[in-house]
C-alpha atoms as a printed R data frame, in Angstrom:
    type eleno elety resid chain resno       x      y       z
1   ATOM     1    CA   MET     A     1   0.000  0.000   0.000
2   ATOM     2    CA   THR     A     2   1.285  3.463  -0.880
3   ATOM     3    CA   HIS     A     3   0.974  6.482   1.359
4   ATOM     4    CA   MET     A     4   1.005 10.185   0.629
5   ATOM     5    CA   ASP     A     5   4.561 10.672   1.900
6   ATOM     6    CA   ASP     A     6   5.941  7.820  -0.230
7   ATOM     7    CA   HIS     A     7   5.874  9.967  -3.379
8   ATOM     8    CA   PRO     A     8   6.889 13.598  -2.926
9   ATOM     9    CA   THR     A     9   4.667 15.996  -4.819
10  ATOM    10    CA   GLU     A    10   4.115 19.715  -4.820
11  ATOM    11    CA   HIS     A    11   0.304 19.624  -4.392
12  ATOM    12    CA   THR     A    12   0.124 22.752  -6.533
13  ATOM    13    CA   LEU     A    13  -1.597 24.053  -9.608
14  ATOM    14    CA   VAL     A    14   1.032 25.827 -11.709
15  ATOM    15    CA   LEU     A    15   0.073 28.397 -14.351
16  ATOM    16    CA   LYS     A    16   2.935 28.779 -16.826
17  ATOM    17    CA   HIS     A    17   2.639 32.313 -18.247
18  ATOM    18    CA   ALA     A    18   5.081 33.660 -20.843
19  ATOM    19    CA   GLY     A    19   6.348 36.051 -18.154
20  ATOM    20    CA   GLY     A    20   6.836 33.381 -15.465
21  ATOM    21    CA   ASP     A    21   5.075 30.728 -13.418
22  ATOM    22    CA   GLN     A    22   2.386 31.252 -10.785
23  ATOM    23    CA   SER     A    23   1.866 28.475  -8.227
24  ATOM    24    CA   TYR     A    24  -1.380 27.994  -6.317
25  ATOM    25    CA   PRO     A    25  -1.610 25.504  -3.423
26  ATOM    26    CA   ILE     A    26  -4.332 22.952  -4.149
27  ATOM    27    CA   GLU     A    27  -7.250 23.162  -1.716
28  ATOM    28    CA   GLN     A    28  -9.196 20.246  -3.198
29  ATOM    29    CA   ALA     A    29  -8.360 17.452  -5.651
30  ATOM    30    CA   VAL     A    30 -11.175 14.996  -6.378
31  ATOM    31    CA   TRP     A    31 -12.017 12.367  -8.961
32  ATOM    32    CA   ASN     A    32 -14.942 10.124  -9.790
33  ATOM    33    CA   PHE     A    33 -15.927  7.368 -12.183
34  ATOM    34    CA   TYR     A    34 -19.573  6.851 -13.115
35  ATOM    35    CA   ILE     A    35 -21.900  5.809 -15.936
36  ATOM    36    CA   ASP     A    36 -23.863  8.763 -17.363
37  ATOM    37    CA   LYS     A    37 -27.486  8.813 -18.548
38  ATOM    38    CA   LYS     A    38 -26.350  7.846 -22.066
39  ATOM    39    CA   GLY     A    39 -24.554  4.739 -20.753
40  ATOM    40    CA   ARG     A    40 -21.057  6.187 -21.244
41  ATOM    41    CA   SER     A    41 -18.258  5.619 -18.748
42  ATOM    42    CA   VAL     A    42 -17.158  9.001 -17.382
43  ATOM    43    CA   LEU     A    43 -13.956  9.758 -15.484
44  ATOM    44    CA   VAL     A    44 -13.714 13.238 -13.935
45  ATOM    45    CA   PHE     A    45 -10.661 14.902 -12.370
46  ATOM    46    CA   ARG     A    46 -11.054 18.319 -10.688
47  ATOM    47    CA   VAL     A    47  -8.603 20.536  -8.823
48  ATOM    48    CA   ARG     A    48  -9.436 23.755  -7.013
49  ATOM    49    CA   SER     A    49  -6.766 25.995  -5.571
50  ATOM    50    CA   GLU     A    50  -6.708 28.016  -2.397
51  ATOM    51    CA   PRO     A    51  -7.814 31.643  -2.918
52  ATOM    52    CA   ARG     A    52  -5.106 34.189  -3.624
53  ATOM    53    CA   PRO     A    53  -5.281 37.998  -3.841
54  ATOM    54    CA   SER     A    54  -5.822 39.223  -7.397
55  ATOM    55    CA   THR     A    55  -4.601 42.301  -9.230
56  ATOM    56    CA   SER     A    56  -8.025 42.571 -10.899
57  ATOM    57    CA   SER     A    57 -10.445 45.144  -9.492
58  ATOM    58    CA   ASP     A    58 -13.364 42.981 -10.701
59  ATOM    59    CA   ASP     A    59 -12.342 39.976  -8.620
60  ATOM    60    CA   PRO     A    60 -10.287 40.621  -5.455
61  ATOM    61    CA   TYR     A    61  -9.404 36.918  -5.112
62  ATOM    62    CA   VAL     A    62  -8.600 34.233  -7.656
63  ATOM    63    CA   LYS     A    63  -9.288 30.578  -6.996
64  ATOM    64    CA   PRO     A    64  -8.384 28.635 -10.151
65  ATOM    65    CA   LEU     A    65 -10.397 25.523 -10.932
66  ATOM    66    CA   TRP     A    66  -9.493 22.930 -13.580
67  ATOM    67    CA   GLU     A    67 -11.532 19.938 -14.637
68  ATOM    68    CA   ILE     A    68 -10.846 17.223 -17.208
69  ATOM    69    CA   VAL     A    69 -13.571 14.764 -18.245
70  ATOM    70    CA   ILE     A    70 -12.702 11.535 -20.060
71  ATOM    71    CA   LYS     A    71 -15.557  9.622 -21.697
72  ATOM    72    CA   SER     A    72 -15.184  6.213 -23.268
73  ATOM    73    CA   PRO     A    73 -17.487  3.209 -23.599
74  ATOM    74    CA   ALA     A    74 -14.549  0.888 -22.837
75  ATOM    75    CA   LEU     A    75 -13.301  2.738 -19.730
76  ATOM    76    CA   THR     A    76 -13.340  0.792 -16.460
77  ATOM    77    CA   LEU     A    77 -12.189  1.452 -12.897
78  ATOM    78    CA   GLU     A    78  -9.488 -1.170 -13.401
79  ATOM    79    CA   ALA     A    79  -7.849  1.170 -15.941
80  ATOM    80    CA   LEU     A    80  -6.866  3.467 -13.049
81  ATOM    81    CA   ALA     A    81  -3.547  1.772 -12.354
82  ATOM    82    CA   PRO     A    82  -0.095  3.316 -11.909
83  ATOM    83    CA   GLY     A    83   1.207  4.304 -15.330
84  ATOM    84    CA   ALA     A    84  -2.237  4.817 -16.862
85  ATOM    85    CA   THR     A    85  -2.285  7.855 -19.152
86  ATOM    86    CA   PHE     A    86  -5.336  9.530 -20.650
87  ATOM    87    CA   MET     A    87  -4.891 12.022 -23.504
88  ATOM    88    CA   LEU     A    88  -7.535 14.567 -24.446
89  ATOM    89    CA   PRO     A    89  -6.297 16.834 -27.286
90  ATOM    90    CA   GLU     A    90  -9.341 19.149 -27.359
91  ATOM    91    CA   GLY     A    91 -11.499 20.560 -24.576
92  ATOM    92    CA   TYR     A    92 -14.701 20.550 -26.597
93  ATOM    93    CA   ASP     A    93 -16.408 17.564 -28.210
94  ATOM    94    CA   TYR     A    94 -18.093 18.780 -31.404
95  ATOM    95    CA   ALA     A    95 -19.899 15.460 -31.911
96  ATOM    96    CA   THR     A    96 -21.773 15.731 -28.597
97  ATOM    97    CA   GLU     A    97 -21.589 19.543 -28.309
98  ATOM    98    CA   GLU     A    98 -20.174 19.227 -24.800
99  ATOM    99    CA   TYR     A    99 -17.157 20.664 -23.065
100 ATOM   100    CA   THR     A   100 -14.792 17.975 -21.812
101 ATOM   101    CA   THR     A   101 -12.590 20.417 -19.895
102 ATOM   102    CA   ASP     A   102 -13.041 23.557 -17.866
103 ATOM   103    CA   PHE     A   103 -10.436 25.973 -16.569
104 ATOM   104    CA   TYR     A   104 -11.584 28.940 -14.524
105 ATOM   105    CA   LEU     A   105  -9.375 31.850 -13.538
106 ATOM   106    CA   PHE     A   106 -11.405 34.979 -14.390
107 ATOM   107    CA   GLU     A   107 -13.786 33.255 -16.815
108 ATOM   108    CA   HIS     A   108 -14.413 29.737 -18.085
109 ATOM   109    CA   GLU     A   109 -12.138 28.442 -20.858
110 ATOM   110    CA   ASP     A   110 -11.608 24.993 -22.326
111 ATOM   111    CA   THR     A   111  -8.131 23.454 -22.308
112 ATOM   112    CA   GLN     A   112  -6.165 21.646 -25.004
113 ATOM   113    CA   ASN     A   113  -3.297 19.123 -25.095
114 ATOM   114    CA   ASN     A   114  -4.593 17.553 -21.898
115 ATOM   115    CA   CYS     A   115  -2.817 14.628 -20.301
116 ATOM   116    CA   VAL     A   116  -3.829 12.855 -17.096
117 ATOM   117    CA   GLU     A   117  -1.255 10.463 -15.640
118 ATOM   118    CA   VAL     A   118  -1.944  8.129 -12.723
119 ATOM   119    CA   LEU     A   119   1.309  7.952 -10.744
120 ATOM   120    CA   ARG     A   120   0.216  5.969  -7.672
121 ATOM   121    CA   VAL     A   121  -2.900  4.287  -6.305
122 ATOM   122    CA   ASP     A   122  -3.811  3.972  -2.611
123 ATOM   123    CA   GLY     A   123  -7.295  2.452  -2.430
124 ATOM   124    CA   GLU     A   124  -9.593  5.133  -3.811
125 ATOM   125    CA   ARG     A   125  -6.891  7.817  -3.604
126 ATOM   126    CA   LEU     A   126  -4.915  8.523  -6.763
127 ATOM   127    CA   LEU     A   127  -1.687 10.467  -7.150
128 ATOM   128    CA   VAL     A   128  -2.307 12.233 -10.461
129 ATOM   129    CA   ARG     A   129  -0.438 14.659 -12.700
130 ATOM   130    CA   MET     A   130  -2.531 16.762 -15.092
131 ATOM   131    CA   THR     A   131  -1.022 18.903 -17.855
132 ATOM   132    CA   GLY     A   132  -2.582 21.022 -20.596
133 ATOM   133    CA   THR     A   133  -2.790 24.456 -22.198
134 ATOM   134    CA   THR     A   134  -5.340 27.223 -22.615
135 ATOM   135    CA   LEU     A   135  -5.388 30.889 -23.628
136 ATOM   136    CA   ASP     A   136  -3.633 33.144 -21.143
137 ATOM   137    CA   PRO     A   137  -6.257 35.513 -19.653
138 ATOM   138    CA   LEU     A   138  -3.512 37.940 -18.574
139 ATOM   139    CA   ILE     A   139  -2.476 38.653 -22.199
140 ATOM   140    CA   ASP     A   140  -4.126 41.408 -24.244
141 ATOM   141    CA   PHE     A   141  -6.267 39.477 -26.737
142 ATOM   142    CA   ASP     A   142  -5.760 42.154 -29.388
143 ATOM   143    CA   SER     A   143  -2.130 41.076 -29.528
144 ATOM   144    CA   ALA     A   144  -0.871 37.631 -30.458
145 ATOM   145    CA   GLU     A   145  -2.537 34.976 -28.315
146 ATOM   146    CA   GLN     A   146  -0.149 33.321 -25.876
147 ATOM   147    CA   PRO     A   147  -0.765 29.837 -24.521
148 ATOM   148    CA   LEU     A   148  -0.971 29.332 -20.780
149 ATOM   149    CA   GLY     A   149   0.601 26.065 -19.653
150 ATOM   150    CA   LEU     A   150  -1.172 24.209 -16.858
151 ATOM   151    CA   LYS     A   151   0.190 21.571 -14.497
152 ATOM   152    CA   ALA     A   152  -1.339 20.062 -11.370
153 ATOM   153    CA   GLU     A   153   0.008 17.221  -9.271
154 ATOM   154    CA   ALA     A   154  -1.715 16.023  -6.122
155 ATOM   155    CA   TRP     A   155  -3.363 13.148  -4.318
156 ATOM   156    CA   PHE     A   156  -6.975 13.014  -5.547
157 ATOM   157    CA   ASP     A   157  -9.705 11.694  -3.263
158 ATOM   158    CA   ARG     A   158 -12.707  9.963  -4.767
159 ATOM   159    CA   ASP     A   159 -15.988 11.841  -4.433
160 ATOM   160    CA   GLN     A   160 -18.715  9.483  -5.637
161 ATOM   161    CA   SER     A   161 -21.292 12.278  -5.624
162 ATOM   162    CA   MET     A   162 -19.243 14.447  -8.023
163 ATOM   163    CA   ARG     A   163 -20.433 14.835 -11.598
164 ATOM   164    CA   ARG     A   164 -18.916 16.897 -14.378
165 ATOM   165    CA   PHE     A   165 -19.030 20.637 -13.780
166 ATOM   166    CA   ARG     A   166 -19.588 22.179 -17.207
167 ATOM   167    CA   LEU     A   167 -22.066 20.281 -19.321
168 ATOM   168    CA   ALA     A   168 -22.712 22.251 -22.474
169 ATOM   169    CA   VAL     A   169 -22.018 25.436 -24.378
170 ATOM   170    CA   ASP     A   170 -22.808 28.502 -22.277
């Protein structure tokens, strides 16, 4: 059996801006596996950071949230073993018209180039690394769009009541 201290991890959500990284301590990391109303296997990973003071006058605190949803008819709980990797290139599924990712800093954005890696398993706790990219909300959108790199690594607790956060186009 593996324990939290057996694998050192930062337990942070890192935003990789062109001008430097911002690290947010993770307040909550949860996952769930369930069968949706359409009979699809759904695997959800969600991290929420601790609140931090913001430089924005509209929002005095930022509390980034990032969610990745993997859907597959062949997905089973047994697939969640150390070394398992799930790739999700796009954050929006045009076939179902559903978002499969959500990143919130100042507004909701989908994420691309998503990768979820299961590093360790301890019962229903998973040590997971998530990586991906999205548009950087701190860049002036009239100029060239800069990608924002995302990385989270933490022990995720299973929350069997959790369902995906963002279901469809706003």
